[in-house]
Coordinates of C-alpha atoms in Angstrom, one line a residue:
Chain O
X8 CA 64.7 143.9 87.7
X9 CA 63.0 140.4 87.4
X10 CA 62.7 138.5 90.6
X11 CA 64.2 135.5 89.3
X12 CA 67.6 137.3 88.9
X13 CA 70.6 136.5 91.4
X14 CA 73.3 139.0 89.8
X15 CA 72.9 141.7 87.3
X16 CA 76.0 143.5 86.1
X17 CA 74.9 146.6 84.1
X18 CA 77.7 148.4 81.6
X19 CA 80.7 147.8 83.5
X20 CA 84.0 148.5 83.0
X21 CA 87.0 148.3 84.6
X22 CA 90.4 149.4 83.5
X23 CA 93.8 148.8 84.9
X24 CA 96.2 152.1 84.3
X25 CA 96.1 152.6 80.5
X26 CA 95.0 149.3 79.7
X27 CA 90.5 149.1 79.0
X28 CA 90.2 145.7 80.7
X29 CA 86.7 145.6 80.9
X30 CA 84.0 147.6 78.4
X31 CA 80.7 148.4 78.6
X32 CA 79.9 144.5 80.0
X33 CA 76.6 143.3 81.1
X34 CA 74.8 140.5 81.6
X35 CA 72.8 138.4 84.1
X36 CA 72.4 135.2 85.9
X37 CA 69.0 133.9 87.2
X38 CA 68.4 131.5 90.2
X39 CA 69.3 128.3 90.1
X40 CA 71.6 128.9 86.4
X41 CA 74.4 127.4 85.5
X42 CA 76.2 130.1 83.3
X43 CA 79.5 129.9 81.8
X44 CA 81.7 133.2 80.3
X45 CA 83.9 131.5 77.7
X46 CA 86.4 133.3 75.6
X47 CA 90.2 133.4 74.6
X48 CA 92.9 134.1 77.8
X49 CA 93.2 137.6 78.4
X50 CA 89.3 138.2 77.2
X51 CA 88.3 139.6 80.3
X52 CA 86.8 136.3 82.1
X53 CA 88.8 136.1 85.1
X54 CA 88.9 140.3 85.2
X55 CA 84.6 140.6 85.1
X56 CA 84.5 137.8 87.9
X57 CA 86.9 139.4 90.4
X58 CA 85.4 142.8 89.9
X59 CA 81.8 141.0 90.6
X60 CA 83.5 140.3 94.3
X61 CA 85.0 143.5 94.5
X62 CA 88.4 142.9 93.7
X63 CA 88.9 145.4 91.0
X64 CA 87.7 149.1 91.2
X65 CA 84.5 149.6 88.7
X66 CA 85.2 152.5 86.2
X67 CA 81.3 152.8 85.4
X68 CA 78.3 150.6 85.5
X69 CA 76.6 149.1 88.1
X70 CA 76.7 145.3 89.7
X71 CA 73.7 144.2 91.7
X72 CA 73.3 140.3 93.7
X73 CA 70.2 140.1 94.8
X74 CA 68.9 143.5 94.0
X75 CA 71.5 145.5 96.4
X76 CA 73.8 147.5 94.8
X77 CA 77.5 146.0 95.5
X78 CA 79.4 147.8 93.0
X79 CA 81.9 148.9 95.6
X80 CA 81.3 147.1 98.6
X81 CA 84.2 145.5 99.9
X82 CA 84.9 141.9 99.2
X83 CA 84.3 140.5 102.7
X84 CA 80.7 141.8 102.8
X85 CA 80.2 140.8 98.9
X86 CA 81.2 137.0 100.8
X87 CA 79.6 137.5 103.5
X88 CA 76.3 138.9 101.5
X89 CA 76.3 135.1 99.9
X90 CA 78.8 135.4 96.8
X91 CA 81.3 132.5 97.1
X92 CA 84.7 132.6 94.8
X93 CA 86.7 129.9 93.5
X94 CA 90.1 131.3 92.2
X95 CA 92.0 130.0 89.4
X96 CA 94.9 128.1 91.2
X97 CA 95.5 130.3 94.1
X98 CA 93.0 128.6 95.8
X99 CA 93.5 126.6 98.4
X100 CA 95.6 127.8 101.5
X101 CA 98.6 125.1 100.9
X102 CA 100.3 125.2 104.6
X103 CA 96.5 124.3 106.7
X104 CA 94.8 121.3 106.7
X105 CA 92.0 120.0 104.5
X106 CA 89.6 119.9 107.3
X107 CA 91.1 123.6 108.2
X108 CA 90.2 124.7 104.6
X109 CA 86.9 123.6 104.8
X110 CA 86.3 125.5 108.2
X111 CA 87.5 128.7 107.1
X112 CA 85.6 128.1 103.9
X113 CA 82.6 128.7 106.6
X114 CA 83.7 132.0 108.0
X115 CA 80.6 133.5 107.8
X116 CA 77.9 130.9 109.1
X117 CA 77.5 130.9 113.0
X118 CA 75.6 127.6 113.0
X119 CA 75.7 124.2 112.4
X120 CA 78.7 124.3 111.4
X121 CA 80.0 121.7 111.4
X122 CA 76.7 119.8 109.4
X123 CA 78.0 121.9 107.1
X124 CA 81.8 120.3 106.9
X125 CA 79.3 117.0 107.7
X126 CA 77.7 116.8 104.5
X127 CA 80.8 118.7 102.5
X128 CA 82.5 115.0 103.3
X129 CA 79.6 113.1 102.3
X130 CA 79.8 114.7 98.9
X131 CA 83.5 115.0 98.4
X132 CA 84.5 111.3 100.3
X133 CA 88.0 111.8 98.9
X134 CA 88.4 114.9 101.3
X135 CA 87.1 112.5 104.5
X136 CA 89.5 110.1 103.7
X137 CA 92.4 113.3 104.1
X138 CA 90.7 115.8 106.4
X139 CA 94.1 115.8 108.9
X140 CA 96.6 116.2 105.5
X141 CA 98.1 119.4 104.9
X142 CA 96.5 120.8 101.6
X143 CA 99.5 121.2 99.8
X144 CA 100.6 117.5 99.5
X145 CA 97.3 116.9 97.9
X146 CA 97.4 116.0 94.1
X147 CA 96.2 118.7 91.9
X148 CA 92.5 117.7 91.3
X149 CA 92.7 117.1 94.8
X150 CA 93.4 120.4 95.5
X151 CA 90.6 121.6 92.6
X152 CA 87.9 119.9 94.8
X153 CA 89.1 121.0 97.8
X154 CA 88.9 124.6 96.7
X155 CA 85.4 123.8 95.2
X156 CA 84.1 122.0 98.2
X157 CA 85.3 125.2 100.2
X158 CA 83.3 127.2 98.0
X159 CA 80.1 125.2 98.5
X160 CA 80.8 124.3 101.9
X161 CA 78.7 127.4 103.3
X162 CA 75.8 126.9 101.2
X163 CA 76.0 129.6 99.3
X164 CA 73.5 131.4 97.4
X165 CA 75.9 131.6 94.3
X166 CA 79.5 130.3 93.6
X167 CA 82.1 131.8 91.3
X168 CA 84.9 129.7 89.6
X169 CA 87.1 131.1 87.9
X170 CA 88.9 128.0 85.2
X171 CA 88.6 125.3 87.3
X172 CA 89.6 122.7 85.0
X173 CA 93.0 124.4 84.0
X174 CA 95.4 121.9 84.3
X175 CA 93.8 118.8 85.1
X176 CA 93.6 115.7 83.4
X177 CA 90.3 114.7 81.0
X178 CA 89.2 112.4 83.3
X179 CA 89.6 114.7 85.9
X180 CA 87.5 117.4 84.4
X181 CA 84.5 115.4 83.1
X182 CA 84.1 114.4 87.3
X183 CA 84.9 118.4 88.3
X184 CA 81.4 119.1 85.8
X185 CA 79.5 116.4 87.2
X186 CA 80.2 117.3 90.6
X187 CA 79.2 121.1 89.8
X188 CA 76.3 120.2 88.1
X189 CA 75.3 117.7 91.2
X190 CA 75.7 121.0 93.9
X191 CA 73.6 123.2 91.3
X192 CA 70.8 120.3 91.2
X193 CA 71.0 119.2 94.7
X194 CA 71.5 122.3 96.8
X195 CA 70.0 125.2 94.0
X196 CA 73.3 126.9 93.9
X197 CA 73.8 129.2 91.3
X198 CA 76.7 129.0 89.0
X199 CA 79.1 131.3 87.2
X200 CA 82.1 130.2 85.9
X201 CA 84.7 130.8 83.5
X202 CA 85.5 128.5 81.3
X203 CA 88.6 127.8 78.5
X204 CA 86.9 124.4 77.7
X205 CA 84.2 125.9 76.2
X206 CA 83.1 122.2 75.3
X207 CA 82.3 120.8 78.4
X208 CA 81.4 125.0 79.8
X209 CA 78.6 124.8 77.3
X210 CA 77.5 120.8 78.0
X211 CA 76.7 121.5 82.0
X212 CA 75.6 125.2 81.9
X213 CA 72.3 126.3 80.8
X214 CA 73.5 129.5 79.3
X215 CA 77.0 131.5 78.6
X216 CA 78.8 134.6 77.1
X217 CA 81.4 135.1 74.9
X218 CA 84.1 137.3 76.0
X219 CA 86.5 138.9 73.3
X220 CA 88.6 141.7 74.2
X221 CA 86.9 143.0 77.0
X222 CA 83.6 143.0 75.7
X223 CA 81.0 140.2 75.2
X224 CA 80.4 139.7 71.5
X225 CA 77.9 136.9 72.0
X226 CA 75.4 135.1 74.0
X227 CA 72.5 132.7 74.6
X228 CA 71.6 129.7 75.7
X229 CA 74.3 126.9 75.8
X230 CA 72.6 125.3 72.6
X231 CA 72.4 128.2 70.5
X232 CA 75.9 129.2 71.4
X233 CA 77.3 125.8 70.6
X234 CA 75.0 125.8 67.1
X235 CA 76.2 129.4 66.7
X236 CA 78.9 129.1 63.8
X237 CA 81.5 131.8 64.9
X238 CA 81.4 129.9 68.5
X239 CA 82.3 126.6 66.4
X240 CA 85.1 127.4 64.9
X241 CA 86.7 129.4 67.6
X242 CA 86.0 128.1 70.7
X243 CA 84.5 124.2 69.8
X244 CA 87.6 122.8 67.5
X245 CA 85.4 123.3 64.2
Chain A
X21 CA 124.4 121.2 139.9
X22 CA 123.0 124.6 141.4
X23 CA 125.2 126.8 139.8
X24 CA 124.4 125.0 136.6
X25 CA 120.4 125.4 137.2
X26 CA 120.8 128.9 138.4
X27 CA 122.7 130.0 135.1
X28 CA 120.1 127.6 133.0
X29 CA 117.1 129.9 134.5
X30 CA 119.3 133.1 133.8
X31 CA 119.0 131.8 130.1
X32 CA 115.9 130.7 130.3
X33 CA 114.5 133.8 131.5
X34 CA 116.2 135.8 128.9
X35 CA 115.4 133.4 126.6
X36 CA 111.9 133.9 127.5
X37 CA 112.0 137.6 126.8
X38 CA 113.7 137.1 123.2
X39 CA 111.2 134.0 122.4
X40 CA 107.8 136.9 122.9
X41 CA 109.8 139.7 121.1
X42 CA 110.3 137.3 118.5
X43 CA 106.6 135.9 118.2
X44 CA 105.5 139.6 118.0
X45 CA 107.9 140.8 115.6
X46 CA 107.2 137.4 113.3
X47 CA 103.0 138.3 113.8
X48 CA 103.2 141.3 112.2
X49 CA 105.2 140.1 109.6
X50 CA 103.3 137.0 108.7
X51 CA 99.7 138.0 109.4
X52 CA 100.1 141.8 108.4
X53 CA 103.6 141.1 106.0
X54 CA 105.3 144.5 107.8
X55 CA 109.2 144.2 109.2
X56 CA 109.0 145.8 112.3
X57 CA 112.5 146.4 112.9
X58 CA 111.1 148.8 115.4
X59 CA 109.0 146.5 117.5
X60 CA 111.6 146.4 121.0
X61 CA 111.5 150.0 120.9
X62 CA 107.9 150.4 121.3
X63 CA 108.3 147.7 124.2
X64 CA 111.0 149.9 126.1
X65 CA 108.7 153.2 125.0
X66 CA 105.2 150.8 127.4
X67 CA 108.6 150.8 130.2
X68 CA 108.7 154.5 129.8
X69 CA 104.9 155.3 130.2
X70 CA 104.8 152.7 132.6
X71 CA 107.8 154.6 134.2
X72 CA 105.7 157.8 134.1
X73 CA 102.7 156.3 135.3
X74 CA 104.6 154.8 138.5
X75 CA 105.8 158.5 139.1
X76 CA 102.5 159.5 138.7
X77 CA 100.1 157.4 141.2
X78 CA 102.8 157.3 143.8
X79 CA 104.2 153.9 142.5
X80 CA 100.4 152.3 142.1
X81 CA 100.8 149.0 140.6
X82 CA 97.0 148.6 139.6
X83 CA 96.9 151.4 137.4
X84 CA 100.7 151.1 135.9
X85 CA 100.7 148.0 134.9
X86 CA 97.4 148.0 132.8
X87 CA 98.0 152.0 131.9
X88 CA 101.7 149.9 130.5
X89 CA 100.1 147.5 128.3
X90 CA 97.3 149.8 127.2
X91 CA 100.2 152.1 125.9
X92 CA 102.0 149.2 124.2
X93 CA 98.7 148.1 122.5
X94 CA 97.9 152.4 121.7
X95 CA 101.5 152.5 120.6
X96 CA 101.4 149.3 118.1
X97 CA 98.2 150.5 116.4
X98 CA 99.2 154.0 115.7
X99 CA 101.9 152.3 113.4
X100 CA 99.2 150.7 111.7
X101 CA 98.4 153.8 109.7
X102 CA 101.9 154.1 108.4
X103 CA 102.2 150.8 107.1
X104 CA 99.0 150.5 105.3
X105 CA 99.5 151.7 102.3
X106 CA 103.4 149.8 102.2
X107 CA 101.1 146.8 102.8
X108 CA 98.5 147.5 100.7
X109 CA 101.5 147.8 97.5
X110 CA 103.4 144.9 99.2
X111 CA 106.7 146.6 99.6
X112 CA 107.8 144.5 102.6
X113 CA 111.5 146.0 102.3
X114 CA 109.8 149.7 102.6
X115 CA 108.3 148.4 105.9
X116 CA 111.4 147.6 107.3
X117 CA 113.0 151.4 106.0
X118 CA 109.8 153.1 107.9
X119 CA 110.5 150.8 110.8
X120 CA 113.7 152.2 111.1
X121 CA 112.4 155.8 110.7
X122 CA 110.1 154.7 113.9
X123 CA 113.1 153.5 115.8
X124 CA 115.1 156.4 115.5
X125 CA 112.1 158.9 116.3
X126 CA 111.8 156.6 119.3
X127 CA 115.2 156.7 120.1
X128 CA 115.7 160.4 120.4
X129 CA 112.4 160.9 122.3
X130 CA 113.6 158.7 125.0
X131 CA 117.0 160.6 125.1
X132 CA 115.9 163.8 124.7
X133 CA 112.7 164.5 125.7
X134 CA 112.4 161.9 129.3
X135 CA 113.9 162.4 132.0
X136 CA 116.9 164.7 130.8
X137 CA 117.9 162.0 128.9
X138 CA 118.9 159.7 131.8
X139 CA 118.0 155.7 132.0
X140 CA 115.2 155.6 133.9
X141 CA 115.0 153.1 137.2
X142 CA 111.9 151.2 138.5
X143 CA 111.1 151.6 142.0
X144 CA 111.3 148.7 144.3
X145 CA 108.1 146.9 144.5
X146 CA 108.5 146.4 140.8
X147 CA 112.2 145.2 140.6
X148 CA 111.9 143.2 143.7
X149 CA 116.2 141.9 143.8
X150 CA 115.4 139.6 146.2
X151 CA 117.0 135.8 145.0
X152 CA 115.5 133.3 145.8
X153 CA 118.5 130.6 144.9
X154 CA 122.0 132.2 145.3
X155 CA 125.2 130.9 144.3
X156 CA 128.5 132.7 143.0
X157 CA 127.3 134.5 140.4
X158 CA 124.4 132.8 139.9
X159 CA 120.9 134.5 141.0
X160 CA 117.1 133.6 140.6
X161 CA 115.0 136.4 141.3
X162 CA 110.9 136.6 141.6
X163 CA 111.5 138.1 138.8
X164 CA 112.4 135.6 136.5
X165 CA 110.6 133.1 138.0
X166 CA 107.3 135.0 136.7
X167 CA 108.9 135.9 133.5
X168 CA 109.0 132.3 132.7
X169 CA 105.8 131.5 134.0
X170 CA 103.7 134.1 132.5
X171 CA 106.4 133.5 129.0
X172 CA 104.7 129.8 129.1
X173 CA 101.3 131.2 129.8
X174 CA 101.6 133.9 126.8
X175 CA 102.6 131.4 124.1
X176 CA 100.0 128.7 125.7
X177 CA 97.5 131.4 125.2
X178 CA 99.0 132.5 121.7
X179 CA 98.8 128.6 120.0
X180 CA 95.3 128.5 121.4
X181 CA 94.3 131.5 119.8
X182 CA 96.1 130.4 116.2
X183 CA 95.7 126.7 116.1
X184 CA 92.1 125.8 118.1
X185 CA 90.2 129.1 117.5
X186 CA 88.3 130.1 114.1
X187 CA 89.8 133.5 114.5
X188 CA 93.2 132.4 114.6
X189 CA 93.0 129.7 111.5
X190 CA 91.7 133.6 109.4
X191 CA 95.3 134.8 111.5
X192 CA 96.7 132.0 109.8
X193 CA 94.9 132.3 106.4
X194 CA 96.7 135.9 106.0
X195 CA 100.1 134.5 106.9
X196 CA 99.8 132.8 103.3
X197 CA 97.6 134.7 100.9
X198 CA 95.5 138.5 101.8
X199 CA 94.2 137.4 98.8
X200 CA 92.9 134.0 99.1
X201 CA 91.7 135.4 103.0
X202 CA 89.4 138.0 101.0
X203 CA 88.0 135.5 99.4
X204 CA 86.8 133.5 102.0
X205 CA 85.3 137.1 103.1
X206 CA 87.8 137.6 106.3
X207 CA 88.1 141.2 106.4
X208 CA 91.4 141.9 106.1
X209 CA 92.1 144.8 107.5
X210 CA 90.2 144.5 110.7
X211 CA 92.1 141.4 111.4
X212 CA 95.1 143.4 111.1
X213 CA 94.3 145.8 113.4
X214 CA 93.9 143.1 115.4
X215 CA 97.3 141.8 114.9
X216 CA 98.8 144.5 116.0
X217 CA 96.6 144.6 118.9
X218 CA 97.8 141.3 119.7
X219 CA 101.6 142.6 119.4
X220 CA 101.2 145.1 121.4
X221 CA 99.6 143.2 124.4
X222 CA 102.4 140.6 124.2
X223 CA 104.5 143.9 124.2
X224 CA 102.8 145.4 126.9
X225 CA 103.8 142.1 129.1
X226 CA 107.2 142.4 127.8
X227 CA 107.6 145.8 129.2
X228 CA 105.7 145.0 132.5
X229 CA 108.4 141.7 132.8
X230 CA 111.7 143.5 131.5
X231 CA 111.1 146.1 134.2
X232 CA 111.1 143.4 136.9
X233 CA 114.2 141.7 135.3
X234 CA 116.2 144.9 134.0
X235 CA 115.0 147.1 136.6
X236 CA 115.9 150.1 134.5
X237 CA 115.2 151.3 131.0
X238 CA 117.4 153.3 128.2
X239 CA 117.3 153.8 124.6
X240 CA 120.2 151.3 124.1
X241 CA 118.2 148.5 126.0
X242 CA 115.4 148.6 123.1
X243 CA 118.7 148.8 120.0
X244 CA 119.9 145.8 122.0
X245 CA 116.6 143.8 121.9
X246 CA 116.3 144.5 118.6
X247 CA 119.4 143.1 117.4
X248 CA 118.6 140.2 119.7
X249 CA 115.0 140.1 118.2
X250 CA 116.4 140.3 114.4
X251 CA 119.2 137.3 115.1
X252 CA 116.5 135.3 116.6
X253 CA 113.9 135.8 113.4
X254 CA 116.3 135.7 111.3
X255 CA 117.8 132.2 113.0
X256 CA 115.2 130.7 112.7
X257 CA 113.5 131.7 109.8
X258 CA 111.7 135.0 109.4
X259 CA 107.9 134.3 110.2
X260 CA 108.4 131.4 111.6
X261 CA 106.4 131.3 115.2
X262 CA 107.5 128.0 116.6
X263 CA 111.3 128.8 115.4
X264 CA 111.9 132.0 117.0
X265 CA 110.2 130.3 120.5
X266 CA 112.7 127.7 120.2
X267 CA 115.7 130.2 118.9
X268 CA 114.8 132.6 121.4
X269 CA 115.4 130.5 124.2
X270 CA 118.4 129.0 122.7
X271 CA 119.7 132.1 122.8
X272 CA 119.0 133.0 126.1
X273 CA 120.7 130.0 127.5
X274 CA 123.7 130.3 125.5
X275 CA 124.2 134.1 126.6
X276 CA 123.9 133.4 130.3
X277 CA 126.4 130.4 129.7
X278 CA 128.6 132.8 127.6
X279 CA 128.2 135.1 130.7
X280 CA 129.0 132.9 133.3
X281 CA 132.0 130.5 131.5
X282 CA 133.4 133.2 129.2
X283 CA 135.5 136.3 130.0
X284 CA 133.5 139.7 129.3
X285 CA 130.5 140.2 127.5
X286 CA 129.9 138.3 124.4
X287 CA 126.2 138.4 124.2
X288 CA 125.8 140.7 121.3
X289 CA 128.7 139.3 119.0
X290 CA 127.3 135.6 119.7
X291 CA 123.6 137.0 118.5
X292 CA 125.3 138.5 115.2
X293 CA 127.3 135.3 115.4
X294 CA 124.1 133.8 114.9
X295 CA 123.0 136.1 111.7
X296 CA 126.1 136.0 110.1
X297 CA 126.0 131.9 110.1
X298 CA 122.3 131.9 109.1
X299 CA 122.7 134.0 106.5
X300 CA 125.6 132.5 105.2
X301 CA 124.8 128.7 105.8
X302 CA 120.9 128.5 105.7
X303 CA 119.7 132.0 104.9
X304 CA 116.0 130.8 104.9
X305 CA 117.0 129.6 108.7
X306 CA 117.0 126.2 110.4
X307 CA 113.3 125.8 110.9
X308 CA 111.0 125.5 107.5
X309 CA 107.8 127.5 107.3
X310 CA 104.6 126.3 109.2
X311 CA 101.5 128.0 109.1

């Protein structure tokens, strides 16, 4: 394995009762990447990331962060190992405060903790401003950063989203890429996310796969995927 | 005016009891998601072993009352098996069918299998009668007094734990998604396990503090705490902590009124009295959910 890369997922595949969700599916991401699945819904995206944090039971194959084998390690260990995971809309716990999400967003760091939340509000000053406010009277983008500043809140050695711009407004997503693009530059985080806007996926990550049917049927770099014709017409408008 | 206070810490003190039955009952079921109908019966099962125990050591308090809540807390996790895999699939209205499965094996181990069958009594320096305010009908006893005050203490202790404490807001966390919780790498099932540790220690106290108030224990005690327990969830809105403390002790003050201004006994028919009008005016109860 080269020393550069953070997660390696070798031939998995995953299925749920009769239904082959996942086939024969690897693929890699290297310190310090930003790299983006992209792919119709149902493709196998949001499927391939929760198995990589041990919420789905792996059929065959093999998924490695860091070199260690956590194929079937339980999810709290996968967390607790460095993985951080940013559901698609389930994200946020609704009923607790902002400040409340951020501090269980640090269940596993013992110190300086709250440096941690510290510079989380330095970065996300919208979140400052509401820190006492219960998280479910926040708008929706509101609630998007929240559950991506709870993600990066523990520094991380990798974070996971899973469509984080579904449902939000244009403007609303180009600031949701610029501030993942600002924690992958300024802290090194690694990135993998899933992506339906395949657009602005491909403009902030430095390389992607395409996901059809449970498979990936293509990938590169975010340029050669974007020039790639196939990728054009499906997934870029033409 | 001392009649008045008298009956108010009767109700008070029962309400007390119904308040911590109700907070364990609605811990299980918002951290773990189980209904356990069968909760009171493990209580009055601690009052049995703690029963036992006092036979045992020649009445020693020092070893029967922790031997008591030890038991409750033993008692509480060996359910934890047999609801795993109903909370594992989510099938929160199989939880409540096993529950009642529990209670019934309970029910007939206490009347068949201890003490021939008969309630059991506490001996004295346990059930201490002695009132400290007396009038009519009207008693205070040490016993209630320290219900109450240890009932404050418990739920002091409790809101720490849940709302200033790191391992409370993960409590907290589960009440609203076992998923989301997973994510944010809490592990799950060891929280649960301490959930139910948590239950039983409150139930452990419950049994120590309805043995000082009841003075005796029987099968139909724990069937009528339970129905008590169920109108105050339910009352207030199942799973909801701060509800059943304040239903609880509503109850308990409007029994010891309904004791003390009404003829005969109306305490059970004014705690389905309280279902029935949930149910049929505000069936998610009068209190809205709170993490």
């Amino acid at each position: 394995m080269a020393k550069t890369d953070i997660l390696r997922v070798e031939n998995v595949s995953v299925s749920f009762g009769a239904v082959k969700a996942l086939t024969d599916v690897s693929l890699k991401v290297e310190e310090g990447e930003i790299v983006a699945l992209i792919g119709a819904n149902g493709a196998g995206k949001t499927t391939l990331l929760e198995t990589v944090v041990g919420l789905n039971r792996v059929d065959g194959g093999a998924i490695y962060f860091m070199g260690k084998d956590i194929t079937h390690m339980s999810t709290d260990k996968i967390v607790a190992s460095g993985i951080s995971f940013v559901p698609e809309r389930r994200g946020i716990l609704s009923l607790m405060a902002v400040l409340e999400n951020l501090q269980l967003g640090n269940y596993y760091v013992k110190s300086d903790v709250n440096k941690h939340i510290e510079r989380a509000f330095n970065r996300f000053p919208v979140l400052d401003e509401r820190k006492k406010q219960i998280a479910g009277t926040l708008s929706g983008g509101e609630q998007r950063i929240l559950s991506i500043a709870r993600g990066a809140v523990s520094s991380p050695k990798m974070i996971i989203l899973d469509e984080p711009s579904m449902g939000l407004a244009p403007i609303m997503i180009s600031n949701l890429f610029k501030l993942l693009a600002e924690v992958n530059n300024k802290e090194g985080c690694t990135i993998l996310i899933s992506e339906q806007n395949a657009r602005k996926a491909l403009h902030y990550a430095h390389r992607g796969y395409v996901f059809a049917a449970g498979r990936i049927v293509l990938e590169g770099t975010s340029k050669e995927l974007s020039g790639n014709p196939l990728v054009r017409k499906t997934y870029l408008g033409g | 005016m001392n009649v008045l206070l008298a009956i108010s810490i009767n109700g008070v003190a029962a309400g007390t009891i119904y308040a911590l039955l109700a907070t364990g009952f609605n811990l299980l079921l918002l951290v773990v998601g189980v209904i356990q109908f069968a909760y009171p019966h493990l209580v009055v099962m601690s009052m049995y072993i703690l029963w036992m125990t006092l036979k045992a050591t020649g009445n020693n308090l020092a070893i029967s009352l922790p031997a008591a809540i030890a038991a409750s807390v033993g008692l509480n996790l060996a359910t934890e098996p047999m609801f795993r895999p109903l909370v594992e699939r989510r099938y929160l209205t199989a939880s409540f069918v096993l529950s009642i499965g529990i209670m019934i094996a309970i029910t007939d181990i206490m009347q068949r299998q201890i003490n021939n069958g008969v309630p059991i009594g506490f001996p004295a320096p346990l059930t201490s009668r002695d009132a400290i305010l007396r009038t009519g009908l009207a008693t205070m006893t040490v016993g209630q007094i320290l219900t109450i005050a240890i009932g404050i203490a418990a739920v002091i202790g409790l809101w720490h734990l849940l709302y200033r404490t790191q391992l409370g807001r993960s409590f907290r966390a589960m009440t609203q998604s076992h998923f989301t919780a997973r994510l944010l790498g809490i592990p799950v099932n060891k929280m649960s396990l301490g959930i139910y540790s948590i239950a039983g220690l409150l139930g452990g106290i419950l049994a120590i503090l309805l043995a000082m108030t009841q003075g005796a224990a029987s099968a139909p005690l724990a069937t009528n705490l339970a129905i008590k327990m169920l109108a105050v969830a339910i009352f207030a809105g199942l799973g909801n902590l701060r509800g059943g403390l304040i239903c609880g002790m509503v109850l308990g003050l409007v029994e010891s009124y309904s004791l003390n201004f009404l003829p005969g006994d109306w305490t059970n028919t004014i705690a389905l009295g309280m279902v029935v009008g949930a149910v049929m005016f505000k069936p998610e109860g009068v209190f809205s959910p709170r993490a």
